[in-house]
Amino acid sequence: MTSDTPLPQVDFRTEPAQYQHWRLDIAGPVATLTMDVAEQGGLVPGYELKLNSYDLGVDIELYDAVQRLRFEHPEVRVVVLTSGKDKVFSAGANIRMLAAAPHPWKVNFCKFTNETRNGIEDATACSGQTYLAALNGTASGGGYELALACEHIMLVDDRSSTVSLPELPLLGVLPGTGGLTRVTDKRHVRRDLADYFATKSEGIGGKKAVAWRLVDEAVPRGQWAGIVAQRAGELAGRSARPADAAGIQLTPLAKTRTASEISYTHVRARLDRDRGVAEITVRGPDGGPDGTAPARIEQVHEQGAGFWTLAMTRELDDLILDLRTNELELGTWVLRTEGDAEQVLAFDQMLLNHRDDWLATEILLYLKRTLKRLDVTSRSLLALIEPGSCFAGSLLELALAADRSYMLAGVFEEIDPDAAPAAIEIGPASLGPLPMGNGLTRLQTRFLGDPDALATAEKRAGEPLTAEDAERLGLVTFAPDDIDWDEEVRIAVEERASFSPDALTGLEANYRFAGPETLETKIFGRLTAWQNWIFYRPNASGPDGALRRYGTGQRADFDRKRV
Amino acid sequence: MTSDTPLPQVDFRTEPAQYQHWRLDIAGPVATLTMDVAEQGGLVPGYELKLNSYDLGVDIELYDAVQRLRFEHPEVRVVVLTSGKDKVFSAGANIRMLAAAPHPWKVNFCKFTNETRNGIEDATACSGQTYLAALNGTASGGGYELALACEHIMLVDDRSSTVSLPELPLLGVLPGTGGLTRVTDKRHVRRDLADYFATKSEGIGGKKAVAWRLVDEAVPRGQWAGIVAQRAGELAGRSARPADAAGIQLTPLAKTRTASEISYTHVRARLDRDRGVAEITVRGPDGGPDGTAPARIEQVHEQGAGFWTLAMTRELDDLILDLRTNELELGTWVLRTEGDAEQVLAFDQMLLNHRDDWLATEILLYLKRTLKRLDVTSRSLLALIEPGSCFAGSLLELALAADRSYMLAGVFEEIDPDAAPAAIEIGPASLGPLPMGNGLTRLQTRFLGDPDALATAEKRAGEPLTAEDAERLGLVTFAPDDIDWDEEVRIAVEERASFSPDALTGLEANYRFAGPETLETKIFGRLTAWQNWIFYRPNASGPDGALRRYGTGQRADFDRKRV
């Protein structure tokens, strides 16, 4: 990979039979996910993935494995993350790949890997699948950051294995996948020790790593297998996962991709390169064979990956990743829905009525994570709410995630004067189960500091709301009528395309996360911004920068001015 | 100003008689601070400060005025911020200045202006000096952001005056002084309206500005003077400031600056350009004429600007600003103290015993703000705690603000074998009155998530602690003895100088603010990082970027890739 290497179109779909870099072994409640990266298996030519270093392709498999464990293996209660190499757990993100990658590739790569690590924490916190990092060798940089996403970190105590964050001293960049935030805010390493740690490229092992809280235990190699198995058993015992549940298959996604359209069963996107816009439409449930939402939870299990909410979420998830990675110049995403709002609400209700069912819970959690992925996507999001749409319940979240929403007051007189005017409806899905990264619902974030407006809006839950009502309640941004609609929407889209893409990214990143901060918002809001800046500066990425000079034997030549 | 213009050495010391850009009028409890920028009065040649646009020089005067109002005019209860121009309040930061300024100058400028606006909020919140923005004309960009720092915003309602944040549409950058954060998190403007607002360069005025919460009231020009006076009176009525207090004079700072040293009465800095280090020493109180801290609060008033805590704080404040702005390549600040710890504690106690005295309160608040300035300074901070030092009470905060601290165990055998070993002492000043920007004390931040360690350390308040104790309690990072000291300290300083300055800035910005987030930490942590990145990208600062092309009649030529 060099800056001139044409970047491949990345496909995020995979399955265990295709894995090149990971092995997934399941023994009852304990799954072992073994990282054994194929050196020659890079996604892009030009680098070798030595020492379990990784690139986007390795992380795509990890993401797939984490997802499949949740849906296909409900019996799994603990996931042991370990290495198939002899003396190394993982050397982190591949440096040559990073050094040669264009700026957007670096940033996208970091964002996706961050989301996967957040997903690991979500599995531990919400799904009863606890991740245990069994570091059977040195974990550096992103390798240690992967361990930091696990609930319990074990490090082999052999006088040579360490954990480290060598990015700053060796590469002149920051640890890019949440390491700085998790060290202080999650593991509560004292900030001055954390400072020392992040400047010591050889890392820290053994008892000192435990004393500094960098790992939870250091285990002699002789006792390693036994104690790892023991810990796995202990963590499995904490889980409330059902022992006898049968998973569902995440069957291959049906996807068609042309130069101008990406389409799935329930989701499609028209790619308008001239205007820099992706027009995304999410279709509500078709209602299944009998025309309605399933009445019994058993039917949800039977439908499995075909159950509308899950199918739509998988498609939306894949679309977001595809557009983010492969379509950098489509800067505005226009979000529409179409279908029957009652059906959307019925599917929501089915899931919400069965929060004790592992699959219903998993589907909601996956939808939560996918909406969060939308929240942190560096594209302008405009929701258009028109007759025939179904922004109700869980799909209302799409409009609430948007930077702006336009809702037609009345109907398009020339197109369909007899249509029912658009309506939106707050359902129970908007009142708690799908929080944003800041821990608040999208409604709470929208009405931050205005509890009266929030209460007034929430009181109207369960009621279809007209454009006039929705605007008055503050649930949509603008409600133009037929006469003004085309002009207002056109201007909004054209204006967006005329602005600095960088400034829009910064603006949206600031506005989307008002209110309280969490580990997640700090990672995406603060850490990512610093990393982007550092990545872009010549001290890292210039020809004499640390990232480019790494491994050449030459030291970086820094502009020493502090900014 | 062009990129080749040599930058001036900036002096932050000024006084009202020297103001070029502001008028300060005081009428009993109401002060009026009138912005009337001298077009030809730019700090650097090459731009004109039209329409009350400002540069660093304008903001230095504003900072001085805010400080003097607090100390010299305790009778003032409300400060009306208004414009001396006819139809404009302020056009914000001068665009040609920004376009031509080198990257560190832009960043430093934004940081200082942010600190001044935070200081305005601090005066309102803590000093009973409430700021009222009387926008007698359009307030754009930084002009509106200045208003956002005020408690109450009045906008003249004349069909032409608006408030706006036109940075994104016109310049391809973000509002740089907290606007995005204050709009959502302070004024609770709905995020989608805030999005629209920040893309509409002509801004919003009149009733809509009120309805959207952008301003508090829109007042017809005919009633303007009367209603401004009425509001000022109402806000003054809320203040608990004493009516009969007599201010103290902030006399000129005695400062000597050579190529290798900056020195004041209590603070000095040796500038070691070869090593990239500023060696800063803060001297404890000399004890005044009678050798001890004053016994009565009246003596504090009599000593005024000579009172040690205030004098030291003013010097430290000026030094931080000087080094930050003028010495970009001194990337590491080594912090030392010398003097009598008991005296430091006695001065602290004097102030803490008189929290009901306006001056004692102001001095503590100023110390708080100055320590916060240190916290957000993009330099590596190393504290060295040696025999003869006085890291006790308020001065312990310097060590707690440092990224790392080294405390000598024992004494320097060859230099002074009979010296008393260094001790540190937690005093009441560390337990509440000097919080960081995250709202926590430095001790709470240090022991984030470890309440036992915090309690154990706090229990030792009031006791001089040896290096061994301090290390065991987690109050210092390392406690080498005489044999290891030189080597350990030398390596720490040399290593720091060898690392990427950018990566250090990012690392420190992340580590220094663990835990909860506030308006302040969001501004310095998140907003600043995005702004730095955007400033650095060609879409803003390249020859075809929006910032450089503004006013040329040519549109910016953007790289449309979203990152």
XYZ file of N, CA and C in Angstrom, chain B residues 53-167:
345
model
N -14.305 43.897 14.389
C -13.659 42.580 14.395
C -12.444 42.681 15.301
N -11.983 41.557 15.784
C -10.922 41.636 16.794
C -9.763 40.699 16.480
N -8.651 41.025 17.104
C -7.475 40.152 17.077
C -7.023 39.952 18.521
N -5.880 39.354 18.695
C -5.423 39.059 20.052
C -5.275 40.327 20.889
N -4.828 41.413 20.251
C -4.649 42.675 20.980
C -5.953 43.178 21.576
N -7.025 43.053 20.819
C -8.334 43.484 21.322
C -8.734 42.617 22.518
N -8.460 41.339 22.398
C -8.872 40.435 23.463
C -8.018 40.578 24.717
N -6.767 40.976 24.541
C -5.922 41.226 25.718
C -6.521 42.366 26.540
N -7.014 43.388 25.860
C -7.646 44.496 26.599
C -8.932 44.034 27.286
N -9.700 43.202 26.604
C -10.931 42.699 27.225
C -10.598 41.906 28.484
N -9.597 41.054 28.386
C -9.206 40.271 29.545
C -8.810 41.189 30.702
N -8.024 42.192 30.374
C -7.597 43.134 31.413
C -8.797 43.820 32.056
N -9.749 44.220 31.242
C -10.918 44.925 31.776
C -11.724 44.019 32.712
N -11.897 42.764 32.288
C -12.664 41.827 33.120
C -11.968 41.624 34.471
N -10.647 41.509 34.428
C -9.886 41.335 35.665
C -9.993 42.564 36.567
N -9.813 43.731 35.967
C -9.833 44.952 36.780
C -11.208 45.198 37.381
N -12.247 44.867 36.619
C -13.590 45.041 37.180
C -13.734 44.237 38.466
N -13.145 43.073 38.488
C -13.294 42.218 39.659
C -12.516 42.739 40.850
N -11.307 43.252 40.599
C -10.459 43.659 41.717
C -10.548 45.149 42.035
N -10.660 45.956 41.015
C -10.590 47.406 41.241
C -11.969 48.014 41.470
N -13.010 47.294 41.063
C -14.358 47.856 41.142
C -15.335 46.890 41.798
N -15.108 46.604 43.053
C -15.990 45.638 43.717
C -17.433 46.130 43.806
N -17.629 47.446 43.621
C -19.000 47.973 43.695
C -19.815 47.608 42.458
N -19.142 47.185 41.394
C -19.857 46.865 40.154
C -20.567 45.524 40.280
N -21.862 45.536 39.933
C -22.665 44.320 40.046
C -23.149 43.812 38.702
N -23.054 44.643 37.712
C -23.476 44.212 36.393
C -22.591 44.920 35.368
N -22.202 44.178 34.347
C -21.358 44.736 33.303
C -22.129 44.648 31.987
N -22.414 45.795 31.424
C -23.122 45.841 30.145
C -22.080 45.855 29.036
N -22.113 44.816 28.228
C -21.166 44.706 27.125
C -21.878 45.189 25.875
N -21.361 46.257 25.276
C -22.043 46.802 24.103
C -21.025 47.335 23.112
N -21.535 47.900 22.033
C -20.644 48.331 20.959
C -20.695 49.842 20.784
N -19.570 50.421 20.441
C -19.514 51.837 20.144
C -19.756 52.141 18.672
N -19.926 51.118 17.867
C -20.207 51.333 16.447
C -21.714 51.485 16.258
N -22.034 51.974 15.091
C -23.422 52.351 14.876
C -24.358 51.168 14.702
N -24.083 50.306 13.759
C -25.046 49.253 13.425
C -24.512 47.858 13.673
N -23.364 47.782 14.296
C -22.764 46.463 14.473
C -22.280 46.305 15.911
N -22.530 45.149 16.452
C -21.938 44.857 17.757
C -20.501 44.391 17.540
N -20.340 43.266 16.849
C -18.989 42.801 16.533
C -19.062 41.769 15.432
N -18.108 41.867 14.516
C -18.036 40.908 13.409
C -17.194 39.703 13.762
N -16.752 39.614 15.019
C -15.989 38.432 15.432
C -14.513 38.546 15.112
N -13.842 37.420 15.203
C -12.399 37.417 14.959
C -12.127 37.888 13.528
N -11.096 38.688 13.393
C -10.775 39.228 12.072
C -10.341 38.113 11.112
N -10.984 38.090 9.976
C -10.784 36.957 9.070
C -9.431 37.006 8.376
N -9.021 38.199 7.967
C -7.712 38.261 7.294
C -6.590 37.911 8.262
N -6.758 38.309 9.495
C -5.763 37.932 10.508
C -5.712 36.412 10.617
N -6.895 35.789 10.745
C -6.942 34.327 10.884
C -6.383 33.629 9.646
N -6.752 34.159 8.473
C -6.344 33.498 7.233
C -4.828 33.493 7.097
N -4.195 34.568 7.533
C -2.746 34.679 7.331
C -1.956 34.096 8.499
N -2.605 33.903 9.630
C -1.853 33.515 10.825
C -1.347 32.080 10.723
N -0.142 31.845 11.243
C 0.342 30.461 11.308
C -0.548 29.645 12.250
N -0.524 28.339 12.052
C -1.408 27.453 12.815
C -1.312 27.658 14.338
N -0.112 27.694 14.915
C -0.065 27.842 16.383
C -0.652 29.182 16.851
N -0.499 30.196 16.043
C -1.063 31.502 16.417
C -2.587 31.413 16.470
N -3.184 30.787 15.474
C -4.633 30.619 15.474
C -5.085 29.876 16.731
N -4.386 28.799 17.025
C -4.812 27.947 18.137
C -4.643 28.678 19.466
N -3.503 29.351 19.618
C -3.273 30.124 20.845
C -4.297 31.235 21.011
N -4.588 31.894 19.930
C -5.576 32.975 19.944
C -6.928 32.439 20.413
N -7.354 31.338 19.843
C -8.649 30.763 20.248
C -8.631 30.344 21.710
N -7.528 29.774 22.149
C -7.481 29.319 23.544
C -7.619 30.497 24.509
N -6.868 31.560 24.236
C -6.921 32.725 25.121
C -8.311 33.365 25.108
N -8.882 33.516 23.939
C -10.223 34.122 23.894
C -11.222 33.220 24.619
N -11.075 31.918 24.487
C -11.956 31.020 25.236
C -11.804 31.225 26.738
N -10.585 31.342 27.178
C -10.363 31.507 28.616
C -10.992 32.810 29.115
N -10.897 33.854 28.312
C -11.489 35.126 28.735
C -13.004 34.999 28.824
N -13.614 34.305 27.862
C -15.071 34.123 27.909
C -15.468 33.235 29.091
N -14.677 32.219 29.374
C -14.950 31.422 30.579
C -14.833 32.292 31.824
N -13.881 33.229 31.801
C -13.717 34.141 32.935
C -14.924 35.048 33.119
N -15.531 35.437 32.020
C -16.751 36.253 32.092
C -17.862 35.436 32.756
N -17.971 34.188 32.385
C -18.981 33.331 33.024
C -18.661 33.113 34.495
N -17.384 33.017 34.803
C -16.976 32.837 36.195
C -17.327 34.071 37.026
N -17.152 35.250 36.450
C -17.504 36.483 37.169
C -19.004 36.507 37.465
N -19.793 36.096 36.480
C -21.242 36.067 36.671
C -21.620 35.038 37.731
N -21.024 33.853 37.615
C -21.433 32.756 38.494
C -20.901 32.903 39.911
N -19.700 33.433 40.060
C -19.034 33.375 41.368
C -18.775 34.726 42.013
N -18.803 35.802 41.254
C -18.386 37.089 41.806
C -19.513 38.096 41.943
N -20.717 37.732 41.531
C -21.787 38.723 41.584
C -21.576 39.869 40.618
N -20.771 39.669 39.591
C -20.665 40.645 38.497
C -21.258 39.981 37.261
N -22.495 40.304 37.002
C -23.226 39.643 35.932
C -23.034 40.384 34.620
N -22.718 39.636 33.583
C -22.509 40.234 32.267
C -23.789 40.207 31.449
N -24.099 41.357 30.897
C -25.285 41.518 30.065
C -24.808 41.929 28.678
N -25.187 41.144 27.663
C -24.803 41.501 26.299
C -25.891 42.393 25.725
N -25.549 43.628 25.455
C -26.491 44.574 24.856
C -26.093 44.737 23.391
N -26.662 43.878 22.559
C -26.270 43.838 21.145
C -27.050 44.900 20.389
N -26.430 46.053 20.280
C -27.065 47.182 19.610
C -26.869 47.135 18.098
N -26.463 45.997 17.594
C -26.300 45.770 16.164
C -25.925 44.315 15.983
N -25.655 43.938 14.755
C -25.385 42.527 14.437
C -24.156 41.990 15.174
N -24.312 40.803 15.674
C -23.200 40.104 16.330
C -22.944 38.823 15.557
N -21.806 38.774 14.874
C -21.518 37.596 14.046
C -20.346 36.827 14.622
N -20.389 35.531 14.442
C -19.248 34.686 14.776
C -18.788 34.921 16.200
N -17.496 35.234 16.339
C -16.949 35.493 17.664
C -17.675 36.603 18.397
N -18.303 37.521 17.664
C -19.094 38.577 18.302
C -20.286 37.970 19.032
N -20.961 37.036 18.371
C -22.073 36.370 19.026
C -21.576 35.428 20.127
N -20.443 34.798 19.899
C -19.891 33.913 20.937
C -19.543 34.688 22.211
N -19.104 35.926 22.039
C -18.850 36.762 23.208
C -20.161 36.997 23.960
N -21.208 37.258 23.215
C -22.525 37.431 23.839
C -22.969 36.156 24.550
N -22.657 35.002 23.945
C -23.059 33.725 24.544
C -22.429 33.501 25.915
N -21.301 34.167 26.158
C -20.671 34.034 27.471
C -21.367 34.898 28.519
N -22.269 35.764 28.077
C -22.988 36.635 29.015
C -24.245 35.931 29.532
N -24.719 36.405 30.670
C -25.861 35.770 31.328
C -27.170 36.072 30.599
N -27.245 37.256 30.035
C -28.491 37.701 29.412
C -28.119 38.378 28.095
N -28.818 38.006 27.023
C -28.502 38.586 25.719
C -29.699 39.373 25.198
N -29.489 40.666 24.959
C -30.505 41.533 24.370
C -30.042 41.900 22.961
N -30.975 41.808 22.026
C -30.657 42.154 20.639
C -31.621 43.235 20.185
N -31.074 44.265 19.556
C -31.940 45.320 19.060
C -32.817 44.743 17.936
N -34.097 45.089 17.974
C -35.059 44.539 17.013
C -35.363 45.619 15.977
N -34.583 45.601 14.893
C -34.703 46.686 13.914
C -34.794 46.150 12.489
N -35.184 44.917 12.340
C -35.318 44.254 11.040
C -33.998 44.027 10.334
N -32.899 44.457 10.899
C -31.643 44.149 10.208
C -30.604 43.514 11.132
N -30.675 43.804 12.393
C -29.654 43.257 13.296
C -29.944 41.781 13.593
N -28.896 40.980 13.494
C -29.040 39.545 13.746
C -27.889 39.040 14.605
N -28.062 37.835 15.075
C -26.923 37.081 15.608
C -26.654 35.958 14.615
N -25.388 35.580 14.485
C -25.056 34.545 13.512
C -23.761 33.843 13.875
N -23.638 32.641 13.361
C -22.371 31.898 13.406
C -22.038 31.539 11.952
N -21.461 32.489 11.216
C -21.262 32.256 9.774
C -19.947 31.556 9.441
N -19.229 31.064 10.450
C -17.905 30.482 10.175
C -17.980 29.337 9.177
